[in-house]
Amino acid sequence: MAEPMLKPPKIAISPVAWMRQNLFSNWQNSLLTLVVGYLVVTSAGPLFSWLFFEATFLGQEPSDCTGTGACWLFINERLNFFIYGFYPDEQQWRVDVMFLLLAVCFIPQFIERFPGRKWFGLFGLTGLPLVGVFLVPGGILGLPVVQSSDWGGLMLTLILAYIGIIASLPIGIVLALGRRSEMPIIRGICVVFIEVWRAVPLITVLFMASVMLPLFLPEGMNFEKLMRALIGITLWQSAYMAEVIRGGLQAIPRGQYEAADALGLGYWKKTGLIILPQALKMVIPGIVNTFISLFKDTTLVLIIGLFDILGTVQSTITDPAWQNVAIEGYVFVAFCFWVFCFGISRYSQKLERKLDTGHKT
Amino acid sequence: MGNTMTEQNQATGSSTPVPSKKDENSSDIIRVEGMNKWFGDFHVLRDLNLNVHHGERIVICGPSGSGKSTFIRCINRLEEHQKGKIIVDNIELTDDIRHIDTVRREVGMVFQHFNLFPHLTVLENCCLSPIWVRKTPRKEAEEAAMEYLTRVKIPDQANKFPGQLSGGQQQRVAIARALCMKPKIMLFDEPTSALDPEMIKEVLDVMIELAGSGMTMICVTHEMGFAKTVADRVIFMDGGEIVEEAPPHEFFTNPQEPRTQKFLEQILQH
């Protein structure tokens, strides 16, 4: 409060003064600076030379990788497999259309002044999956069918994560509301659902979905493996989501419920207009945390024989034609995951700032 | 105002009123008959009887824990009563959710802690219920809301969020929000208790203005000046019972019950 009255402290802007103040203020700090500086210099050099300077980017064959650095040629040559899996080359434009739509929907979300930003986002959440359901598998409008067993790589990772994310949020909301319901049967069902799914590792869920479920289903009724994995991931994730959202619901002061009641808003209007907007806003960090962790957990589908991006890379590095490319492969996978997860995280921070309307009552 | 006041004084001036069961007075907008409430085993409200006329202004006072807030919260069913009857605008409050919603539409409430919706602007706070409950077209609702915000003297804050306003301003928004539903009855639950002293007046001024407009009001408050100025009847509660009710001049100058006398001594001393 009193801050504007005080004179701003003098800021030393000269770099030497800054270093003296922050890096060499006493002998312990100076020593620490020197040690850390030594480590950074000695490790950054080799790292950069491996990543860029000594690395091989161009060439045709594995034998072209002669440098001492990374063999990025490997990634370059196998990129198609890493992105599309076994999706037929001449049909890959369909997946490209989906990538493009994804970019068109979500890149504007980072640009504050982009006109119609909201509509792009809304399409991304509703229209995009709908288009994907028809476009990617094909089978209509003369598009040849591409079996889901041929899908793979980054495309599969994104499908699993995207569907998992946008389906688990609404299911999680319903479960969280159900768990706080005053009706014992509904509350009971939700509690049992959440506690059962949350207590099981995802790897078990996937294994059950892929191996056990077909044994129980009647003859002729058989989902594709991918569909089974998706359902498993979504339900498992929604149990987590429900608990995150319940945390938000419990943080809403009782006065908000009473004010909504006193205004004559019924249960659904009260929940949809007053309680959920505040509760969800409060738990954005938790929701995003769950999203990011799901994004990375999709790599577990490897154990039921689906080849996501990690799976495709892993199966390629064992290819005898390429020698010693494991590190390159894993660095590439890590980089891909980092890009998407960092994007999600940045967006959520932006959203939090935007939705902040000052302190609560 | 003076006219209605004398009328009501005559109607209610005599000591504890026995609820007029036979000659159902249709001008009574609220009828509470033999109402009891328990919190678990604790008997919070005991045999309350109260009839409120159209346009009557009632102030309820009493020591803390006397059940006065609980009592008015029963009138729009924020609290459930277990025995007796509450009839508001000819609708009896029961478990029937439709009846509860109908009553709540006609009864506005102002809370001690304002309870504005922090994620909505002042204007959106005011328009929300008219649009979603009364199905008023947005434009019409916004115009009406601006009118009420002008009436509580803060039209210039319409597009701010509640968190940006002072306590007094927030409470005035809360009053405007309740009025936007065009209620027949307004309930005030200690509307000035959470305010800084210098903000109490601005809220009381709005309430006095509202009282002058003929609104039926029930107000739980410790503001005795307000009670003297606007109340038609002052009710004193203690231990979950209505101990005494009287027009303000009688209540303050000549309280009958010892408990009332003691209470008044304590609050009027300083």
XYZ file of C-alpha atoms in Angstrom:
631
model
C 0.000 0.000 0.000
C 2.703 2.436 0.984
C 4.950 1.448 -1.875
C 4.164 4.325 -4.225
C 5.213 6.741 -1.521
C 8.725 5.317 -1.244
C 11.440 6.313 -3.620
C 12.440 3.430 -5.819
C 15.718 1.897 -4.701
C 18.711 2.719 -6.811
C 19.318 0.067 -9.380
C 22.884 -0.644 -10.408
C 22.708 -1.267 -14.089
C 26.328 -1.730 -14.949
C 27.085 -5.429 -15.545
C 30.211 -5.315 -13.434
C 28.273 -3.914 -10.498
C 25.548 -6.494 -11.009
C 28.084 -9.324 -10.964
C 29.790 -7.963 -7.914
C 26.464 -7.741 -6.124
C 25.013 -11.088 -7.165
C 27.868 -13.403 -8.021
C 30.869 -12.231 -6.015
C 29.374 -10.647 -2.908
C 31.605 -12.676 -0.554
C 34.207 -15.425 -0.829
C 31.681 -18.303 -0.552
C 29.627 -16.869 -3.360
C 32.695 -16.219 -5.454
C 33.849 -19.794 -5.019
C 30.420 -21.139 -5.881
C 30.261 -18.938 -8.965
C 33.636 -20.162 -10.151
C 32.810 -23.828 -9.611
C 29.429 -23.611 -11.299
C 30.901 -21.515 -14.082
C 33.610 -24.113 -14.660
C 31.032 -26.918 -14.836
C 28.800 -24.987 -17.221
C 31.643 -24.108 -19.541
C 33.126 -27.578 -19.603
C 29.795 -29.353 -20.146
C 28.102 -26.844 -22.458
C 30.915 -27.050 -24.979
C 30.734 -30.796 -25.597
C 26.942 -30.712 -25.395
C 26.609 -28.099 -28.115
C 29.221 -29.685 -30.268
C 27.396 -33.023 -29.966
C 24.004 -31.441 -30.637
C 25.005 -29.103 -33.456
C 28.611 -28.490 -34.430
C 29.829 -32.058 -34.851
C 26.406 -33.475 -35.698
C 25.420 -34.881 -39.065
C 22.293 -33.385 -40.551
C 22.541 -34.230 -44.220
C 23.123 -37.433 -46.056
C 21.399 -40.464 -47.498
C 22.522 -43.507 -45.586
C 23.579 -44.569 -42.127
C 27.166 -44.633 -43.309
C 27.038 -40.873 -43.845
C 27.030 -40.412 -40.069
C 30.750 -40.108 -39.647
C 31.041 -37.146 -37.279
C 31.609 -37.545 -33.564
C 28.368 -35.678 -32.858
C 24.744 -36.699 -33.032
C 23.417 -38.480 -36.078
C 20.317 -36.377 -36.760
C 20.248 -37.928 -40.182
C 18.586 -40.879 -38.481
C 15.683 -38.741 -37.271
C 15.455 -37.082 -40.629
C 15.311 -40.355 -42.518
C 12.771 -41.988 -40.237
C 10.691 -38.893 -39.471
C 7.808 -40.129 -41.550
C 7.549 -43.262 -39.424
C 7.878 -41.281 -36.195
C 5.011 -39.047 -37.151
C 2.568 -41.308 -38.978
C 3.485 -44.854 -37.943
C 2.331 -47.261 -40.661
C -0.231 -44.830 -42.054
C -0.041 -45.241 -45.862
C 2.045 -42.536 -47.526
C -0.568 -41.523 -50.090
C -3.179 -41.032 -47.342
C -0.990 -39.022 -44.996
C -2.510 -35.750 -46.160
C -5.505 -36.650 -44.015
C -3.364 -36.608 -40.911
C -1.669 -33.432 -42.121
C -5.072 -31.784 -42.348
C -5.647 -32.708 -38.711
C -2.254 -31.313 -37.662
C -3.040 -28.132 -39.542
C -6.462 -27.816 -37.918
C -4.897 -28.396 -34.517
C -2.402 -25.596 -35.161
C -5.077 -23.275 -36.550
C -7.268 -23.840 -33.501
C -4.655 -23.466 -30.810
C -1.929 -21.141 -31.994
C -4.370 -18.167 -31.978
C -4.975 -18.913 -28.282
C -1.529 -17.502 -27.574
C -2.186 -14.265 -29.440
C -4.239 -11.922 -27.296
C -5.678 -9.768 -30.079
C -6.441 -12.521 -32.578
C -9.979 -11.946 -33.921
C -12.451 -14.719 -33.162
C -9.937 -16.501 -30.950
C -12.696 -17.967 -28.830
C -14.395 -19.592 -31.814
C -11.188 -21.229 -32.953
C -10.757 -22.683 -29.483
C -14.350 -23.848 -29.377
C -13.957 -25.551 -32.740
C -10.804 -27.197 -31.449
C -12.744 -28.741 -28.579
C -15.789 -29.858 -30.550
C -15.401 -29.776 -34.327
C -11.827 -30.963 -34.459
C -12.411 -34.356 -32.827
C -15.531 -34.789 -34.961
C -13.625 -34.158 -38.179
C -10.913 -36.497 -36.950
C -13.339 -39.313 -36.261
C -14.249 -39.399 -39.952
C -11.085 -38.222 -41.623
C -8.400 -40.300 -39.916
C -9.991 -43.772 -40.119
C -11.694 -42.991 -43.436
C -14.360 -45.277 -44.862
C -16.723 -42.508 -45.960
C -16.841 -40.109 -48.902
C -14.629 -42.462 -50.884
C -11.768 -42.226 -48.428
C -10.032 -45.582 -48.150
C -10.151 -47.162 -44.719
C -6.951 -47.015 -42.702
C -7.038 -49.542 -39.857
C -6.206 -48.107 -36.467
C -3.506 -50.758 -36.148
C -1.621 -48.804 -38.812
C -1.714 -45.562 -36.848
C 1.351 -44.674 -34.916
C 4.007 -42.210 -33.948
C 3.325 -38.647 -32.922
C -0.101 -38.812 -34.508
C -1.139 -41.641 -32.200
C 0.316 -39.881 -29.167
C -1.680 -36.767 -29.969
C -4.883 -38.713 -30.581
C -4.578 -40.539 -27.263
C -3.684 -37.432 -25.311
C -6.208 -35.155 -26.997
C -9.179 -37.479 -26.662
C -8.095 -38.375 -23.142
C -7.901 -34.731 -22.166
C -11.104 -33.408 -23.663
C -13.193 -36.397 -22.647
C -11.885 -36.720 -19.112
C -12.617 -33.116 -18.132
C -16.420 -33.275 -18.533
C -16.593 -36.785 -17.076
C -14.440 -35.612 -14.181
C -16.746 -32.649 -13.565
C -19.786 -34.919 -13.468
C -18.037 -37.324 -11.090
C -16.910 -34.513 -8.814
C -20.421 -33.079 -8.642
C -21.807 -36.557 -8.098
C -19.439 -37.188 -5.235
C -20.766 -34.073 -3.514
C -24.370 -34.906 -4.284
C -26.886 -35.251 -1.498
C -28.405 -38.285 -3.166
C -26.809 -41.364 -1.604
C -27.032 -43.621 -4.662
C -25.405 -41.137 -7.013
C -22.783 -40.270 -4.448
C -22.076 -43.940 -3.838
C -21.631 -44.726 -7.516
C -19.254 -41.807 -7.974
C -17.199 -42.630 -4.897
C -16.807 -46.258 -5.949
C -15.928 -45.304 -9.524
C -13.315 -42.776 -8.469
C -11.748 -44.916 -5.793
C -11.537 -48.000 -7.997
C -10.051 -46.322 -11.046
C -7.702 -44.079 -9.154
C -6.264 -46.952 -7.159
C -5.217 -48.902 -10.252
C -2.027 -48.141 -12.211
C -2.618 -47.043 -15.791
C -0.489 -49.874 -17.053
C -2.893 -52.343 -15.439
C -5.867 -50.551 -16.912
C -4.376 -50.747 -20.376
C -3.485 -54.390 -19.944
C -6.968 -55.238 -18.752
C -8.528 -53.278 -21.588
C -6.458 -55.040 -24.160
C -6.286 -58.599 -22.843
C -9.102 -59.152 -20.371
C -11.946 -57.109 -21.814
C -12.272 -59.124 -25.039
C -12.771 -62.273 -22.959
C -15.853 -60.812 -21.313
C -17.418 -59.240 -24.354
C -19.925 -61.289 -26.325
C -18.876 -62.876 -29.589
C -18.774 -60.433 -32.484
C -18.683 -57.397 -30.263
C -15.103 -56.345 -30.416
C -13.707 -52.863 -30.188
C -10.450 -52.055 -31.810
C -7.466 -52.125 -29.535
C -7.017 -48.375 -29.847
C -10.613 -47.745 -28.854
C -10.220 -49.941 -25.805
C -7.052 -48.149 -24.793
C -8.774 -44.786 -25.260
C -11.712 -45.757 -23.080
C -9.347 -47.056 -20.423
C -7.212 -43.919 -20.450
C -10.233 -41.627 -20.382
C -11.961 -43.327 -17.476
C -8.743 -43.602 -15.509
C -7.942 -39.975 -16.141
C -11.445 -38.775 -15.298
C -11.154 -40.296 -11.828
C -8.084 -38.155 -11.216
C -9.738 -35.138 -12.758
C -12.772 -35.586 -10.502
C -10.638 -35.330 -7.381
C -8.835 -32.238 -8.643
C -12.149 -30.550 -9.403
C -13.639 -31.628 -6.094
C -10.826 -29.725 -4.434
C -12.005 -26.611 -6.239
C -15.635 -27.216 -5.358
C -14.772 -27.504 -1.690
C -12.894 -24.230 -1.740
C -15.973 -22.238 -2.774
C -17.322 -20.392 0.280
C -20.761 -21.407 1.465
C -21.985 -17.849 0.956
C -21.738 -18.308 -2.810
C -24.147 -21.232 -2.687
C -26.484 -19.283 -0.410
C -26.442 -16.180 -2.566
C -27.253 -18.258 -5.636
C -30.032 -20.042 -3.747
C -31.453 -16.777 -2.480
C -31.613 -15.469 -6.055
C -33.750 -18.445 -7.014
C -31.171 -20.134 -9.241
C -31.858 -23.852 -9.386
C -29.194 -26.537 -8.907
C -27.937 -26.635 -12.496
C -27.877 -22.880 -13.000
C -26.207 -22.391 -9.644
C -23.620 -25.016 -10.482
C -23.034 -23.933 -14.060
C -23.038 -20.166 -13.598
C -21.660 -19.633 -10.129
C -19.894 -22.622 -8.646
C -18.106 -24.336 -11.533
C -16.644 -21.215 -13.156
C -15.030 -20.294 -9.858
C -14.038 -23.822 -8.890
C -12.465 -24.642 -12.232
C -10.581 -21.364 -12.282
C -9.169 -22.139 -8.894
C -7.863 -25.561 -9.880
C -6.405 -24.710 -13.293
C -2.896 -25.581 -12.065
C -4.116 -28.966 -10.856
C -6.044 -29.668 -14.040
C -3.084 -28.770 -16.229
C -0.816 -30.869 -14.073
C -3.103 -33.820 -14.705
C -3.208 -33.083 -18.448
C 0.568 -32.981 -18.710
C 0.961 -36.149 -16.764
C -1.603 -37.861 -19.004
C 0.206 -36.628 -22.088
C 3.330 -38.397 -20.953
C 1.496 -41.461 -19.648
C 0.227 -42.193 -23.144
C 3.640 -43.736 -23.808
C 2.470 -46.711 -21.755
C 0.321 -47.914 -24.646
C 3.546 -49.469 -25.883
C 2.883 -52.477 -23.668
C -0.337 -53.340 -25.466
C 1.332 -53.124 -28.837
C 0.361 -49.637 -29.930
C 3.236 -47.647 -31.369
C 3.149 -44.091 -30.140
C 6.050 -41.779 -30.773
C 8.236 -43.411 -28.154
C 7.293 -46.840 -29.486
C 8.167 -45.995 -33.064
C 11.509 -44.532 -32.057
C 12.305 -47.455 -29.812
C 11.520 -49.983 -32.500
C 13.707 -48.099 -34.968
C 16.800 -47.798 -32.850
C 17.015 -51.564 -32.726
C 17.151 -51.577 -36.516
C 20.539 -53.118 -37.406
C 20.945 -50.702 -40.305
C 21.471 -47.866 -37.833
C 24.172 -48.159 -35.227
C 24.277 -46.285 -31.946
C 21.402 -43.924 -32.530
C 19.585 -44.615 -29.259
C 20.570 -41.313 -27.666
C 19.476 -39.311 -30.693
C 16.160 -41.112 -30.687
C 15.424 -40.490 -27.031
C 16.549 -36.865 -27.214
C 14.169 -36.392 -30.105
C 11.266 -37.961 -28.198
C 12.043 -35.904 -25.125
C 12.113 -32.760 -27.219
C 8.734 -33.531 -28.814
C 7.118 -34.129 -25.436
C 8.700 -31.037 -23.988
C 7.366 -28.831 -26.789
C 3.779 -29.955 -26.249
C 3.874 -30.011 -22.464
C 5.555 -26.632 -22.287
C 2.909 -25.258 -24.635
C 0.119 -26.578 -22.408
C 1.796 -25.118 -19.359
C 2.304 -21.667 -20.897
C -1.269 -21.559 -22.067
C -2.578 -22.396 -18.613
C -0.517 -19.613 -17.057
C -1.932 -17.182 -19.549
C -5.435 -18.408 -18.800
C -4.925 -18.003 -15.063
C -3.799 -14.415 -15.445
C -6.660 -13.626 -17.758
C -9.318 -15.114 -15.473
C -7.988 -13.400 -12.381
C -10.637 -10.922 -11.287
C -9.146 -9.855 -7.996
C -9.549 -11.365 -4.586
C -12.436 -13.550 -3.682
C -15.204 -12.800 -1.234
C -45.498 6.645 5.332
C -46.962 8.074 8.514
C -50.356 6.775 7.590
C -49.386 3.173 7.103
C -47.320 3.319 10.196
C -50.182 4.184 12.531
C -52.336 1.542 10.938
C -49.765 -1.121 11.513
C -48.986 0.074 14.947
C -52.593 -0.471 15.891
C -52.628 -3.877 14.319
C -49.551 -5.147 16.036
C -48.974 -2.914 18.988
C -50.387 -5.183 21.667
C -48.065 -7.644 23.410
C -47.127 -11.055 21.965
C -49.545 -11.632 19.119
C -51.436 -14.870 18.987
C -51.451 -15.828 15.296
C -54.847 -15.058 13.851
C -55.648 -18.549 12.655
C -59.277 -18.191 11.740
C -59.491 -14.740 10.238
C -56.683 -15.390 7.746
C -55.556 -11.940 6.937
C -54.807 -11.982 3.228
C -52.831 -8.764 3.510
C -50.197 -10.661 5.484
C -47.396 -11.431 3.081
C -45.481 -13.551 5.581
C -47.125 -15.792 8.149
C -45.042 -17.790 10.557
C -47.022 -20.077 12.813
C -45.585 -22.126 15.676
C -42.273 -22.526 13.887
C -39.528 -24.611 15.506
C -36.076 -25.427 14.338
C -33.349 -27.683 15.640
C -29.685 -27.934 14.716
C -29.174 -31.565 15.640
C -30.305 -31.725 19.255
C -30.039 -28.004 19.764
C -33.381 -26.252 19.772
C -32.527 -22.974 18.033
C -35.955 -21.547 17.332
C -38.878 -22.104 19.677
C -42.476 -21.582 18.718
C -42.072 -18.477 16.634
C -45.164 -16.637 15.464
C -45.012 -13.637 13.206
C -47.311 -11.971 10.725
C -45.937 -9.375 8.370
C -48.142 -7.070 6.326
C -47.477 -5.810 2.847
C -45.080 -2.901 3.061
C -44.261 -3.443 6.700
C -40.728 -2.828 7.920
C -39.548 -5.020 10.724
C -36.279 -4.873 12.598
C -35.153 -7.927 14.520
C -32.554 -7.441 17.202
C -31.141 -9.476 20.020
C -27.891 -10.814 21.421
C -25.725 -13.018 19.217
C -26.791 -16.618 19.212
C -30.404 -15.646 19.772
C -31.466 -17.210 16.463
C -32.392 -14.020 14.623
C -30.312 -14.778 11.528
C -31.489 -18.357 11.485
C -35.045 -17.098 11.690
C -34.899 -14.898 8.625
C -32.900 -17.525 6.747
C -35.883 -19.833 7.279
C -38.109 -17.363 5.473
C -36.415 -18.093 2.143
C -35.538 -21.620 3.194
C -31.798 -21.220 3.350
C -32.498 -23.071 6.573
C -35.118 -25.736 6.938
C -37.621 -25.618 9.793
C -38.831 -28.819 11.385
C -42.152 -27.882 12.916
C -44.812 -25.307 12.308
C -45.694 -23.332 9.202
C -44.083 -20.612 7.161
C -46.292 -19.123 4.481
C -44.764 -16.529 2.198
C -46.907 -14.765 -0.369
C -49.571 -17.477 0.089
C -47.127 -20.277 -0.578
C -46.251 -22.637 2.208
C -42.586 -23.575 2.451
C -42.281 -27.342 2.417
C -39.804 -29.768 0.914
C -41.366 -29.099 -2.477
C -38.535 -27.607 -4.464
C -40.884 -25.748 -6.827
C -42.482 -23.916 -3.940
C -39.071 -23.030 -2.580
C -37.955 -21.639 -5.934
C -41.151 -19.636 -6.321
C -40.721 -18.115 -2.891
C -37.056 -17.342 -3.462
C -37.907 -15.474 -6.627
C -40.094 -13.116 -4.586
C -37.771 -12.737 -1.628
C -34.525 -10.836 -1.973
C -31.766 -11.305 0.524
C -28.760 -9.242 1.542
C -26.029 -10.997 3.510
C -23.599 -9.859 6.137
C -20.644 -10.761 3.911
C -22.221 -9.481 0.665
C -21.677 -12.812 -1.149
C -21.274 -11.164 -4.524
C -20.052 -13.441 -7.293
C -16.392 -12.505 -7.659
C -15.994 -13.869 -11.191
C -18.745 -11.632 -12.598
C -18.782 -7.866 -13.002
C -21.127 -5.745 -10.937
C -23.534 -5.509 -13.855
C -23.387 -9.257 -14.517
C -24.013 -9.906 -10.829
C -27.173 -7.853 -11.087
C -28.404 -9.270 -14.391
C -27.697 -12.928 -13.746
C -30.866 -13.867 -11.969
C -33.300 -11.724 -13.996
C -31.906 -13.286 -17.182
C -31.693 -16.896 -16.048
C -34.591 -17.119 -13.612
C -37.047 -14.481 -14.813
C -36.076 -14.963 -18.472
C -35.806 -11.218 -18.987
C -34.125 -10.290 -22.291
C -30.496 -9.307 -21.653
C -30.844 -5.734 -22.819
C -33.886 -5.114 -20.679
C -32.228 -6.719 -17.672
C -29.146 -4.561 -18.112
C -31.195 -1.387 -18.334
C -33.092 -2.323 -15.195
C -29.852 -3.197 -13.432
C -28.360 0.178 -14.319
C -31.452 1.821 -12.877
C -31.010 -0.007 -9.579
C -27.290 0.684 -9.544
C -28.114 4.357 -9.971
C -30.535 4.064 -7.108
C -27.795 2.690 -4.852
C -25.510 5.427 -6.229
C -22.835 3.374 -7.964
C -23.733 3.281 -11.680
C -20.126 4.177 -12.532
C -18.841 0.909 -11.052
C -21.008 -1.306 -13.251
C -18.164 -2.850 -15.199
C -15.821 -3.445 -12.311
C -15.416 -6.703 -10.468
C -16.583 -6.948 -6.836
C -12.992 -7.397 -5.677
C -12.221 -3.873 -6.869
C -14.894 -2.226 -4.701
C -14.956 -1.167 -1.074
C -17.101 -3.036 1.423
C -19.807 -0.388 1.428
C -19.940 -0.378 -2.352
C -20.107 -4.155 -2.449
C -22.995 -4.195 -0.030
C -24.852 -1.628 -2.127
C -24.280 -3.816 -5.194
C -25.680 -6.723 -3.210
C -28.795 -4.681 -2.465
C -29.131 -3.712 -6.134
C -28.658 -7.338 -7.155
C -31.493 -8.432 -4.888
C -33.727 -5.598 -6.111
C -33.155 -6.540 -9.763
C -35.387 -9.563 -9.196
C -38.151 -7.094 -8.294
C -38.854 -8.957 -5.056
C -41.911 -8.408 -2.894
C -39.921 -8.872 0.291
C -36.369 -7.967 1.206
C -34.482 -9.746 3.963
C -31.380 -8.145 5.441
C -29.080 -10.305 7.530
C -26.871 -7.912 9.493
C -26.033 -5.929 6.371
C -23.705 -3.481 8.090
C -21.957 -5.757 10.581
C -18.996 -6.524 8.320
C -18.437 -2.924 7.266
C -15.965 -0.320 8.398
C -17.725 2.353 10.472
C -17.431 5.044 7.804
C -19.175 2.824 5.252
C -22.162 1.934 7.383
C -23.941 5.178 6.630
C -23.869 4.796 2.849
C -25.521 1.393 3.145
C -28.064 2.533 5.722
C -28.967 5.502 3.499
C -29.809 3.115 0.691
C -31.877 0.975 3.043
C -33.737 3.998 4.380
C -34.492 5.097 0.849
C -35.760 1.602 0.088
C -37.914 1.592 3.199
C -39.498 4.807 2.018
C -40.503 3.162 -1.251
C -42.955 0.798 0.443
C -40.904 -2.400 0.222
C -41.690 -5.097 2.773
C -38.491 -5.460 4.757
C -37.240 -7.676 7.525
C -33.919 -6.557 8.837
C -31.673 -8.182 11.383
C -29.434 -5.409 12.604
C -27.745 -3.811 15.568
C -28.239 -0.333 14.120
C -30.729 1.026 16.618
C -30.810 4.405 14.902
C -32.016 2.694 11.761
C -34.633 0.805 13.744
C -35.938 4.032 15.274
C -36.079 5.775 11.890
C -37.706 3.230 9.643
C -39.116 0.286 11.552
C -42.833 -0.209 11.969
C -42.135 -2.900 14.503
C -39.083 -3.970 16.459
C -38.759 -7.582 17.490
C -36.446 -8.641 20.268
C -35.261 -12.241 20.233
C -33.338 -14.133 22.852
C -32.661 -17.842 23.251
C -34.567 -18.695 20.088
C -37.758 -16.995 21.205
C -39.485 -13.772 20.367
C -39.324 -12.039 23.719
C -40.978 -8.790 22.823
C -42.305 -6.928 19.835
C -43.443 -3.333 19.742
C -43.371 -0.202 17.618
C -39.966 1.458 17.947
C -40.939 4.341 20.217
C -42.548 1.971 22.690
C -39.782 -0.560 22.322
C -37.021 1.912 23.084
C -38.757 4.070 25.675
C -40.862 1.559 27.497
C -39.712 -2.046 27.080
C -41.921 -4.490 28.998
C -39.708 -7.527 29.424
C -36.729 -7.523 31.785
C -34.572 -9.253 29.182
C -35.300 -6.515 26.685
C -34.547 -3.841 29.240
C -31.216 -5.452 30.025
C -30.324 -5.761 26.338
C -31.223 -2.162 25.610
C -29.279 -0.947 28.606
C -26.220 -2.725 27.361
C -26.328 -1.576 23.756
C -27.472 1.980 24.379
C -25.008 2.663 27.152
C -21.912 3.540 25.170
